[in-house]
mmCIF file with all atom_site columns, C-alpha atoms in Angstrom:
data_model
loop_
_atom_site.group_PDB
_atom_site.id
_atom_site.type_symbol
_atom_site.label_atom_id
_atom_site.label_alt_id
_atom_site.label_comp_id
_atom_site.label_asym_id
_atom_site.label_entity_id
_atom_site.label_seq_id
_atom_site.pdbx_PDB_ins_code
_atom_site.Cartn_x
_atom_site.Cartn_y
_atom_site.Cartn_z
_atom_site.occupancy
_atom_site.B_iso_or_equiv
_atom_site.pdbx_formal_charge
_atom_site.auth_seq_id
_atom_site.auth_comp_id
_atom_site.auth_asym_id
_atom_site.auth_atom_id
_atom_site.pdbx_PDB_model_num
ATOM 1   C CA . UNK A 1 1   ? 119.658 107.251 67.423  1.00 60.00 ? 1349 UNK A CA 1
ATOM 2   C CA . UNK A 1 2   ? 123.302 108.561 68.698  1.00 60.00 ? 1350 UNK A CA 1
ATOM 3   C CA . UNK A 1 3   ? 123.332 104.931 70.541  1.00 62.00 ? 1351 UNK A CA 1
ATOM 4   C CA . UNK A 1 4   ? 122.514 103.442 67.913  1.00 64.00 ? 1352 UNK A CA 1
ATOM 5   C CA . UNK A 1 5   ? 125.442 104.547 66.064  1.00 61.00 ? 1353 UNK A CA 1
ATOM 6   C CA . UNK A 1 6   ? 127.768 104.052 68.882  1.00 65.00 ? 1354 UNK A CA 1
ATOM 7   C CA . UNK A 1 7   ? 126.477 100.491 69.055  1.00 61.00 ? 1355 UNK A CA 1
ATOM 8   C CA . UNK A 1 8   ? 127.396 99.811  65.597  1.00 71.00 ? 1356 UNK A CA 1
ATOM 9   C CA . UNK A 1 9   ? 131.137 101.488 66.138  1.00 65.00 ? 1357 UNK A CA 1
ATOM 10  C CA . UNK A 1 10  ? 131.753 99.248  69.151  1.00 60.00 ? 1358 UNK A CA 1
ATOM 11  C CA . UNK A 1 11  ? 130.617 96.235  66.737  1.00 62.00 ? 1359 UNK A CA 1
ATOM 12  C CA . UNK A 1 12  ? 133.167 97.096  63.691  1.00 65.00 ? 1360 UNK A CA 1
ATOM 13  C CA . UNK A 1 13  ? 135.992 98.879  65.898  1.00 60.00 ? 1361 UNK A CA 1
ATOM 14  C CA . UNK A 1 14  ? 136.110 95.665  68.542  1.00 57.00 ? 1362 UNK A CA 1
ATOM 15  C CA . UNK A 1 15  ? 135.615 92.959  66.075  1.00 53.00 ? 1363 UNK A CA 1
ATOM 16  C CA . UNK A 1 16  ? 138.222 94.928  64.068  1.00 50.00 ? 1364 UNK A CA 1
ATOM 17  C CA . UNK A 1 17  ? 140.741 95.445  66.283  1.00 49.00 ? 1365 UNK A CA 1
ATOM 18  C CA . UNK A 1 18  ? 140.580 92.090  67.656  1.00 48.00 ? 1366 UNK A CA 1
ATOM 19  C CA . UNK A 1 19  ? 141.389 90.503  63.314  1.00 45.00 ? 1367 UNK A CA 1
ATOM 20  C CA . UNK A 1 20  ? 144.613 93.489  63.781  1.00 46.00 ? 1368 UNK A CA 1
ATOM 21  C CA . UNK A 1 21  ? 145.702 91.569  67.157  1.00 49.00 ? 1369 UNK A CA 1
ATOM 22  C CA . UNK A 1 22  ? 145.213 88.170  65.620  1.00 50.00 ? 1370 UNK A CA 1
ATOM 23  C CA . UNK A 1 23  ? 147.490 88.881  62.373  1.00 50.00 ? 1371 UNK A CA 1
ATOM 24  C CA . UNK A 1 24  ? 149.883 90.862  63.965  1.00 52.00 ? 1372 UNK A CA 1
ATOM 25  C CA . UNK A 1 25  ? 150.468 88.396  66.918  1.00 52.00 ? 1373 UNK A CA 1
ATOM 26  C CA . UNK A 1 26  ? 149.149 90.361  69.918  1.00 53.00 ? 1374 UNK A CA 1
ATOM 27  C CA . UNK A 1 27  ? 147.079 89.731  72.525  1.00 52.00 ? 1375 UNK A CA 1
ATOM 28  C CA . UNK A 1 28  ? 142.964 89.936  71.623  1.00 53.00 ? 1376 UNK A CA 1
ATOM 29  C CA . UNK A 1 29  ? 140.636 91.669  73.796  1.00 53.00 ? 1377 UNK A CA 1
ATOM 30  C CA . UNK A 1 30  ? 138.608 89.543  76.102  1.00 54.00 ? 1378 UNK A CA 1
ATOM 31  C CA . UNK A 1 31  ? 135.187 88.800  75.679  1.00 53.00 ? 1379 UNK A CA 1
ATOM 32  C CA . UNK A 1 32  ? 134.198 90.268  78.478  1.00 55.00 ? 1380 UNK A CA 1
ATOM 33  C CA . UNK A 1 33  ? 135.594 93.816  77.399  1.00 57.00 ? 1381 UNK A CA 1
ATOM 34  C CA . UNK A 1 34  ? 133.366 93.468  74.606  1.00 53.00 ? 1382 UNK A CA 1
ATOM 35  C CA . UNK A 1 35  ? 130.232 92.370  76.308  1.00 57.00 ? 1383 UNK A CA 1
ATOM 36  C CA . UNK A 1 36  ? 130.578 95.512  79.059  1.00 59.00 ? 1384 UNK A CA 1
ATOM 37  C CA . UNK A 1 37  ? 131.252 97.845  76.285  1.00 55.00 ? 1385 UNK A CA 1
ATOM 38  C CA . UNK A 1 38  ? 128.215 96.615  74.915  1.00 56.00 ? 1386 UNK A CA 1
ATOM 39  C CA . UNK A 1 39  ? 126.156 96.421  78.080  1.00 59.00 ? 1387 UNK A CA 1
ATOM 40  C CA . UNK A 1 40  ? 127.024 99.879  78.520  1.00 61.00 ? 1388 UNK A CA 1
ATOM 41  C CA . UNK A 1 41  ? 126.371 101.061 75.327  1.00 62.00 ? 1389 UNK A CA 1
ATOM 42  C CA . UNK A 1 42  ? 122.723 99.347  75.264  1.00 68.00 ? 1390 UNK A CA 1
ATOM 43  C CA . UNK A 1 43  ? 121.011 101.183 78.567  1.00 70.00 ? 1391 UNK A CA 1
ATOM 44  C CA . UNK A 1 44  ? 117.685 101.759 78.098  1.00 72.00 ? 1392 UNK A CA 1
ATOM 45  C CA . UNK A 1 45  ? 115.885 105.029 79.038  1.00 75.00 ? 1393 UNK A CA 1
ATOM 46  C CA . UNK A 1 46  ? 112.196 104.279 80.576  1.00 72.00 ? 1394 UNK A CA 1
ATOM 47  C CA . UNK A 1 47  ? 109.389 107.027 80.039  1.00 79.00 ? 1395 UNK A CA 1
ATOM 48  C CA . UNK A 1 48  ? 108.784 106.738 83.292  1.00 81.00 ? 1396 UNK A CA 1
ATOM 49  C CA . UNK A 1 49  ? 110.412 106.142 86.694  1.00 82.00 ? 1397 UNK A CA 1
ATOM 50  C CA . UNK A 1 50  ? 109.938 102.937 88.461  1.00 78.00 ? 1398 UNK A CA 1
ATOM 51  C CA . UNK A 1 51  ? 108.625 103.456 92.000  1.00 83.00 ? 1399 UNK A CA 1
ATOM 52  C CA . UNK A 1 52  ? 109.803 101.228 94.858  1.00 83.00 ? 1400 UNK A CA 1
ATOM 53  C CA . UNK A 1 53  ? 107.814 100.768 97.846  1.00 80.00 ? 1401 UNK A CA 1
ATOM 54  C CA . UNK A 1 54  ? 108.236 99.093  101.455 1.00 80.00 ? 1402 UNK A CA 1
ATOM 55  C CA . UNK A 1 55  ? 105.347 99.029  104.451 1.00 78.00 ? 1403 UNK A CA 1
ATOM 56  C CA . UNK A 1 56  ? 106.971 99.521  107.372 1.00 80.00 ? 1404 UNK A CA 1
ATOM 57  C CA . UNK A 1 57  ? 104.957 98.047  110.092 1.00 79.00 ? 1405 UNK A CA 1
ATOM 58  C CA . UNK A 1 58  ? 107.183 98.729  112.938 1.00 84.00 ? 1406 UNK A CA 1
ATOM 59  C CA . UNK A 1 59  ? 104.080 101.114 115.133 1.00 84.00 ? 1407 UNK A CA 1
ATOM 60  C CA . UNK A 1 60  ? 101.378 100.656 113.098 1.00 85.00 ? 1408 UNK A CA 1
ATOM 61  C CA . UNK A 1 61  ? 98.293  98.217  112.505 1.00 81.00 ? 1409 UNK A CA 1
ATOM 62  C CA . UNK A 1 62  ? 98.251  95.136  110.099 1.00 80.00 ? 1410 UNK A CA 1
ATOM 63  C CA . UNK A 1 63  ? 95.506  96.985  107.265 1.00 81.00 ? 1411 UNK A CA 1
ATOM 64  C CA . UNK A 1 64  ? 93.957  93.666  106.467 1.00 81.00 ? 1412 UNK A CA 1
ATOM 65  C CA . UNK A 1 65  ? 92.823  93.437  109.918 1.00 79.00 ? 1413 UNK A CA 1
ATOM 66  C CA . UNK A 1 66  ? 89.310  94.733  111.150 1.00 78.00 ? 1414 UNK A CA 1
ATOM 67  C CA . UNK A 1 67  ? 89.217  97.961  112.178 1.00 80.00 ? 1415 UNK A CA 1
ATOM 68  C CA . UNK A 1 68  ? 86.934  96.971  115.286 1.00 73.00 ? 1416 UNK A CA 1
ATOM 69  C CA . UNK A 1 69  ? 88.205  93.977  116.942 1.00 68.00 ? 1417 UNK A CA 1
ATOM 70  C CA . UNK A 1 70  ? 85.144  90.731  117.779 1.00 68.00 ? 1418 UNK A CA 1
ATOM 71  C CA . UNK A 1 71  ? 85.452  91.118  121.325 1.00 65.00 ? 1419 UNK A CA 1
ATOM 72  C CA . UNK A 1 72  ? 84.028  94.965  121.220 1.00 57.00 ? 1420 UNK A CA 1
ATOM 73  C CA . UNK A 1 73  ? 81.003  94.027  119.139 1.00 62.00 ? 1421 UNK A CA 1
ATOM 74  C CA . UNK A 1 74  ? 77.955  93.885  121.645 1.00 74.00 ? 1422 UNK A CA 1
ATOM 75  C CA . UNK A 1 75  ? 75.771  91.218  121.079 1.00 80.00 ? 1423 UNK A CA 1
ATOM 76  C CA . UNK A 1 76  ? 72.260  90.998  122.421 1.00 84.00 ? 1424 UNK A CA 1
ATOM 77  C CA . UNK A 1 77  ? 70.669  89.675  125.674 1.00 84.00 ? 1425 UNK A CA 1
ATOM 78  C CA . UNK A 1 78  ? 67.552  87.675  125.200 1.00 84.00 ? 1426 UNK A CA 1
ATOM 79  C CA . UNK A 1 79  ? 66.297  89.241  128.665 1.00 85.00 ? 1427 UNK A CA 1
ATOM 80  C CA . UNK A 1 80  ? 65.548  92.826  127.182 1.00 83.00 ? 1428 UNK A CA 1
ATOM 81  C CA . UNK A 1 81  ? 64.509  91.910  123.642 1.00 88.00 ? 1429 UNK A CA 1
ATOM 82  C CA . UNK A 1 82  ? 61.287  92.251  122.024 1.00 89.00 ? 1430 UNK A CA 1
ATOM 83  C CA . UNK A 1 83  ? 60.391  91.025  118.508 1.00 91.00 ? 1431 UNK A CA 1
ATOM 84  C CA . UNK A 1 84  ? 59.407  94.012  116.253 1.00 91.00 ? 1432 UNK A CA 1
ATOM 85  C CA . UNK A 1 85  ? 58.945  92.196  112.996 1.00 92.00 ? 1433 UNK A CA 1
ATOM 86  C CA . UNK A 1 86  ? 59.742  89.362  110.495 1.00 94.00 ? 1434 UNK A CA 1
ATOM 87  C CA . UNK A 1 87  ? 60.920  89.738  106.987 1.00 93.00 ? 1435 UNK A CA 1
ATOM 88  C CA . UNK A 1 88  ? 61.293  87.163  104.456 1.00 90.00 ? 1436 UNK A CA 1
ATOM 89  C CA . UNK A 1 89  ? 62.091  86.384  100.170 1.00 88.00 ? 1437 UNK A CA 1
ATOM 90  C CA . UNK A 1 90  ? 64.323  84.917  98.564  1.00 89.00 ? 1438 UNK A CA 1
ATOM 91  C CA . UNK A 1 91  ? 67.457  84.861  100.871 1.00 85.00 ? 1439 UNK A CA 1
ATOM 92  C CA . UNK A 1 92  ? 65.643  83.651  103.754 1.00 89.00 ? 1440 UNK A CA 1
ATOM 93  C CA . UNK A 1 93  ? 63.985  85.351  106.802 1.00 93.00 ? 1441 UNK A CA 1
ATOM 94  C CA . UNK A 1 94  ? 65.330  88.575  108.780 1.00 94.00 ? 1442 UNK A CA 1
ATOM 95  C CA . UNK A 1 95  ? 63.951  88.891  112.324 1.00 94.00 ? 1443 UNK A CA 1
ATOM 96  C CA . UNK A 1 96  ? 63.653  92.735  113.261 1.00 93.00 ? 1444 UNK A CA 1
ATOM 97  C CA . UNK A 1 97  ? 64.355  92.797  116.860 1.00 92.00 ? 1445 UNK A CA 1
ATOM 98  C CA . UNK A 1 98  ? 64.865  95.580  119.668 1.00 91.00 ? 1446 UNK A CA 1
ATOM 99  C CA . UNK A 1 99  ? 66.474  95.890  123.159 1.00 87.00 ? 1447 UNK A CA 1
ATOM 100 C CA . UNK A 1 100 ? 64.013  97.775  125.659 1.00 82.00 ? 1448 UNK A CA 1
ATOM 101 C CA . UNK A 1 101 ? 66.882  100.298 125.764 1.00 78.00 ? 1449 UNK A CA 1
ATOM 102 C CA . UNK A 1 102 ? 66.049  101.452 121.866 1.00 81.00 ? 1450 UNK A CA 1
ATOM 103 C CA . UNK A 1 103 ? 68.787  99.631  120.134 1.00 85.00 ? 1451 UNK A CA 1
ATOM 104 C CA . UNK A 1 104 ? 67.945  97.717  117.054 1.00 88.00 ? 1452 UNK A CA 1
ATOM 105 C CA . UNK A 1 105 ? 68.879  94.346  116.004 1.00 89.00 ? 1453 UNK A CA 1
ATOM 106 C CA . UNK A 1 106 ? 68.619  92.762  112.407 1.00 91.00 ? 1454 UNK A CA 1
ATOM 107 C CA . UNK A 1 107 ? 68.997  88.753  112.958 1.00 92.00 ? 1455 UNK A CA 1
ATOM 108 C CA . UNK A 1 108 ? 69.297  85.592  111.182 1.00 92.00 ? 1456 UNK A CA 1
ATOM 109 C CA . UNK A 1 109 ? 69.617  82.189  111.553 1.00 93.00 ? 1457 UNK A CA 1
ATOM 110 C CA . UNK A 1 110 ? 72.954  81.471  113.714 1.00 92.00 ? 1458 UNK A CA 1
ATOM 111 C CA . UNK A 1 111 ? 73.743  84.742  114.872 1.00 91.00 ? 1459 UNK A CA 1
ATOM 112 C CA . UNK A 1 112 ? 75.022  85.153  118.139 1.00 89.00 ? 1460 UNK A CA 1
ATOM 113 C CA . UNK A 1 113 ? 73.256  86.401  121.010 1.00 89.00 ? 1461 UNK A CA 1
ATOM 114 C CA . UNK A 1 114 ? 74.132  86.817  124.949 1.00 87.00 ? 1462 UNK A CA 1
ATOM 115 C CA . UNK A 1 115 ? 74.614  82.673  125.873 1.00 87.00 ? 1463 UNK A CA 1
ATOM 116 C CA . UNK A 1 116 ? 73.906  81.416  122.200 1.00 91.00 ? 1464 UNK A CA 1
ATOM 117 C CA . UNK A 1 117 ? 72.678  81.952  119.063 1.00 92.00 ? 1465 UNK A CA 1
ATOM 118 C CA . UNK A 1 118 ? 69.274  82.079  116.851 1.00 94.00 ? 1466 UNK A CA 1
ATOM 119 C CA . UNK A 1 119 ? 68.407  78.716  116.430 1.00 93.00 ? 1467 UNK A CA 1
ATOM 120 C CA . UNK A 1 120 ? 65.306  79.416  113.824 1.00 93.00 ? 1468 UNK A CA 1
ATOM 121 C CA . UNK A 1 121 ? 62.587  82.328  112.647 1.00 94.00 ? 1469 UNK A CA 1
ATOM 122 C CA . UNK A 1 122 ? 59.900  81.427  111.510 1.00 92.00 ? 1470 UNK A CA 1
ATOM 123 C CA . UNK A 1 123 ? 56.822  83.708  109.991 1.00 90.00 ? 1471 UNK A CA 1
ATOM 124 C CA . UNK A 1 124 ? 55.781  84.905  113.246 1.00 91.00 ? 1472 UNK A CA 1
ATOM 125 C CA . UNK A 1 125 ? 58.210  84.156  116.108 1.00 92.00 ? 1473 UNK A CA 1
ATOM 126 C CA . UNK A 1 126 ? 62.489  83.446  116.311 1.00 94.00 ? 1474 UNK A CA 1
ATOM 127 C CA . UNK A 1 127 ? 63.554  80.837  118.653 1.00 94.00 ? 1475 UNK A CA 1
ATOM 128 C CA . UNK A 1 128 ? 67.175  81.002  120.142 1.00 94.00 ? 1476 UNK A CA 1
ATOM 129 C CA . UNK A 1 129 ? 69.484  78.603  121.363 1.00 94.00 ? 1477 UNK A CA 1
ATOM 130 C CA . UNK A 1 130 ? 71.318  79.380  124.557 1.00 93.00 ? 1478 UNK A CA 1
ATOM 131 C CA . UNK A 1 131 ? 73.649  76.741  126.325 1.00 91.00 ? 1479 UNK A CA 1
ATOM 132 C CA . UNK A 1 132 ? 74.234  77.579  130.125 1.00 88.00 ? 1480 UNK A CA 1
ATOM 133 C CA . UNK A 1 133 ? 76.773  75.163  132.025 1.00 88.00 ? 1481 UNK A CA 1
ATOM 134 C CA . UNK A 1 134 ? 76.272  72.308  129.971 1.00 87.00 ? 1482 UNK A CA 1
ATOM 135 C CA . UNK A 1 135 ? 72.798  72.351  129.551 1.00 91.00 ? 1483 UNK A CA 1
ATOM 136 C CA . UNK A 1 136 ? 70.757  73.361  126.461 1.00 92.00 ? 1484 UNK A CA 1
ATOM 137 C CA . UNK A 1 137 ? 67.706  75.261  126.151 1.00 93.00 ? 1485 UNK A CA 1
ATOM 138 C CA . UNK A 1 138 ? 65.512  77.669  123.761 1.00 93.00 ? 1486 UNK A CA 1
ATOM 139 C CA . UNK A 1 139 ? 63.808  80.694  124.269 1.00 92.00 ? 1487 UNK A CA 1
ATOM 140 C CA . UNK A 1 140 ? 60.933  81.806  121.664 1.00 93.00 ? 1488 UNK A CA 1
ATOM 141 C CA . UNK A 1 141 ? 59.681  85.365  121.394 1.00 91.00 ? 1489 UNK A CA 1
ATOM 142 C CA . UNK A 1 142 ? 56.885  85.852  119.182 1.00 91.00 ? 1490 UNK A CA 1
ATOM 143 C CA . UNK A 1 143 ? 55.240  88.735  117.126 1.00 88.00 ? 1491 UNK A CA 1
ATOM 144 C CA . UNK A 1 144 ? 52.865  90.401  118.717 1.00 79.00 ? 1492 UNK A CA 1
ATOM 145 C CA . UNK A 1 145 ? 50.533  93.171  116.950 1.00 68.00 ? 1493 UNK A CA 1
ATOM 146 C CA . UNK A 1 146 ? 47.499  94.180  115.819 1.00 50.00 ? 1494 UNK A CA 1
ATOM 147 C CA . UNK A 1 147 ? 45.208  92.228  113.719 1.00 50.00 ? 1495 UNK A CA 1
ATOM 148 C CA . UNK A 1 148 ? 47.163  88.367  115.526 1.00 50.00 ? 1496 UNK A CA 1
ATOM 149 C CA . UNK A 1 149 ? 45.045  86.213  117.495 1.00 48.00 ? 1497 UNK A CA 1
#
């Protein structure tokens, strides 16, 4: 409210004083002593403080960036797998596979394996694609259990 009112007095003061200068010969103010007394007059209090912020990535890690890099991801060999199971809906078909060592594998079609990738599962077996100095080949496994002839 005060700056309100001190608004208003540098409106009727300067415009005043500058109708005294002009009939009594002298020298007006400038504009621009008018516009910075009103530019200083019209600050504006936020009800909050603005926050400023700058990412310094002098040291550190780009965040957008995986966390574990392609080349440390371990992709199966065909040698030591064995095909545990097929699953398949709506999205496709899942091949359930394992590495003799106990680690467990959930493929689909083009995924990448030791030399290649899975060319195509089918209800029962998943055939991969593996390319060897030029040459291509494929590999099937297929599911073995109880109750499959």
């Amino acid at each position: 409210m005060r700056r309100i009112f001190i608004l208003i007095a540098v409106l009727i003061f300067g415009s005043g004083s500058a109708l005294l200068c002009q009939e009594s010969g002298e020298e007006t103010p400038s504009e621009s002593t008018l516009s910075t007394a009103l530019d200083e007059s019209l600050e504006v209090e936020l009800p909050f403080e603005r926050e400023f912020y700058h990412y310094d990535k002098i040291g550190r890690r780009d965040p957008f960036l995986p966390l574990v890099p392609k080349e440390d991801v371990t992709v199966p060999s065909i040698n030591n797998l064995v095909l545990m199971g097929i699953i398949w809906g709506y999205a496709g078909k899942v091949a359930v596979i394992k590495e003799r060592g106990g680690v467990g594998y959930v493929m689909r079609e083009r995924d990448e394996v030791a030399g290649g990738s899975v060319g195509r599962i089918t209800t029962d077996s998943i055939t991969f694609v593996l390319e060897e100095f030029g040459v291509v080949s494929e590999y099937t496994l297929t599911l073995k259990g109880q109750g499959r002839r």
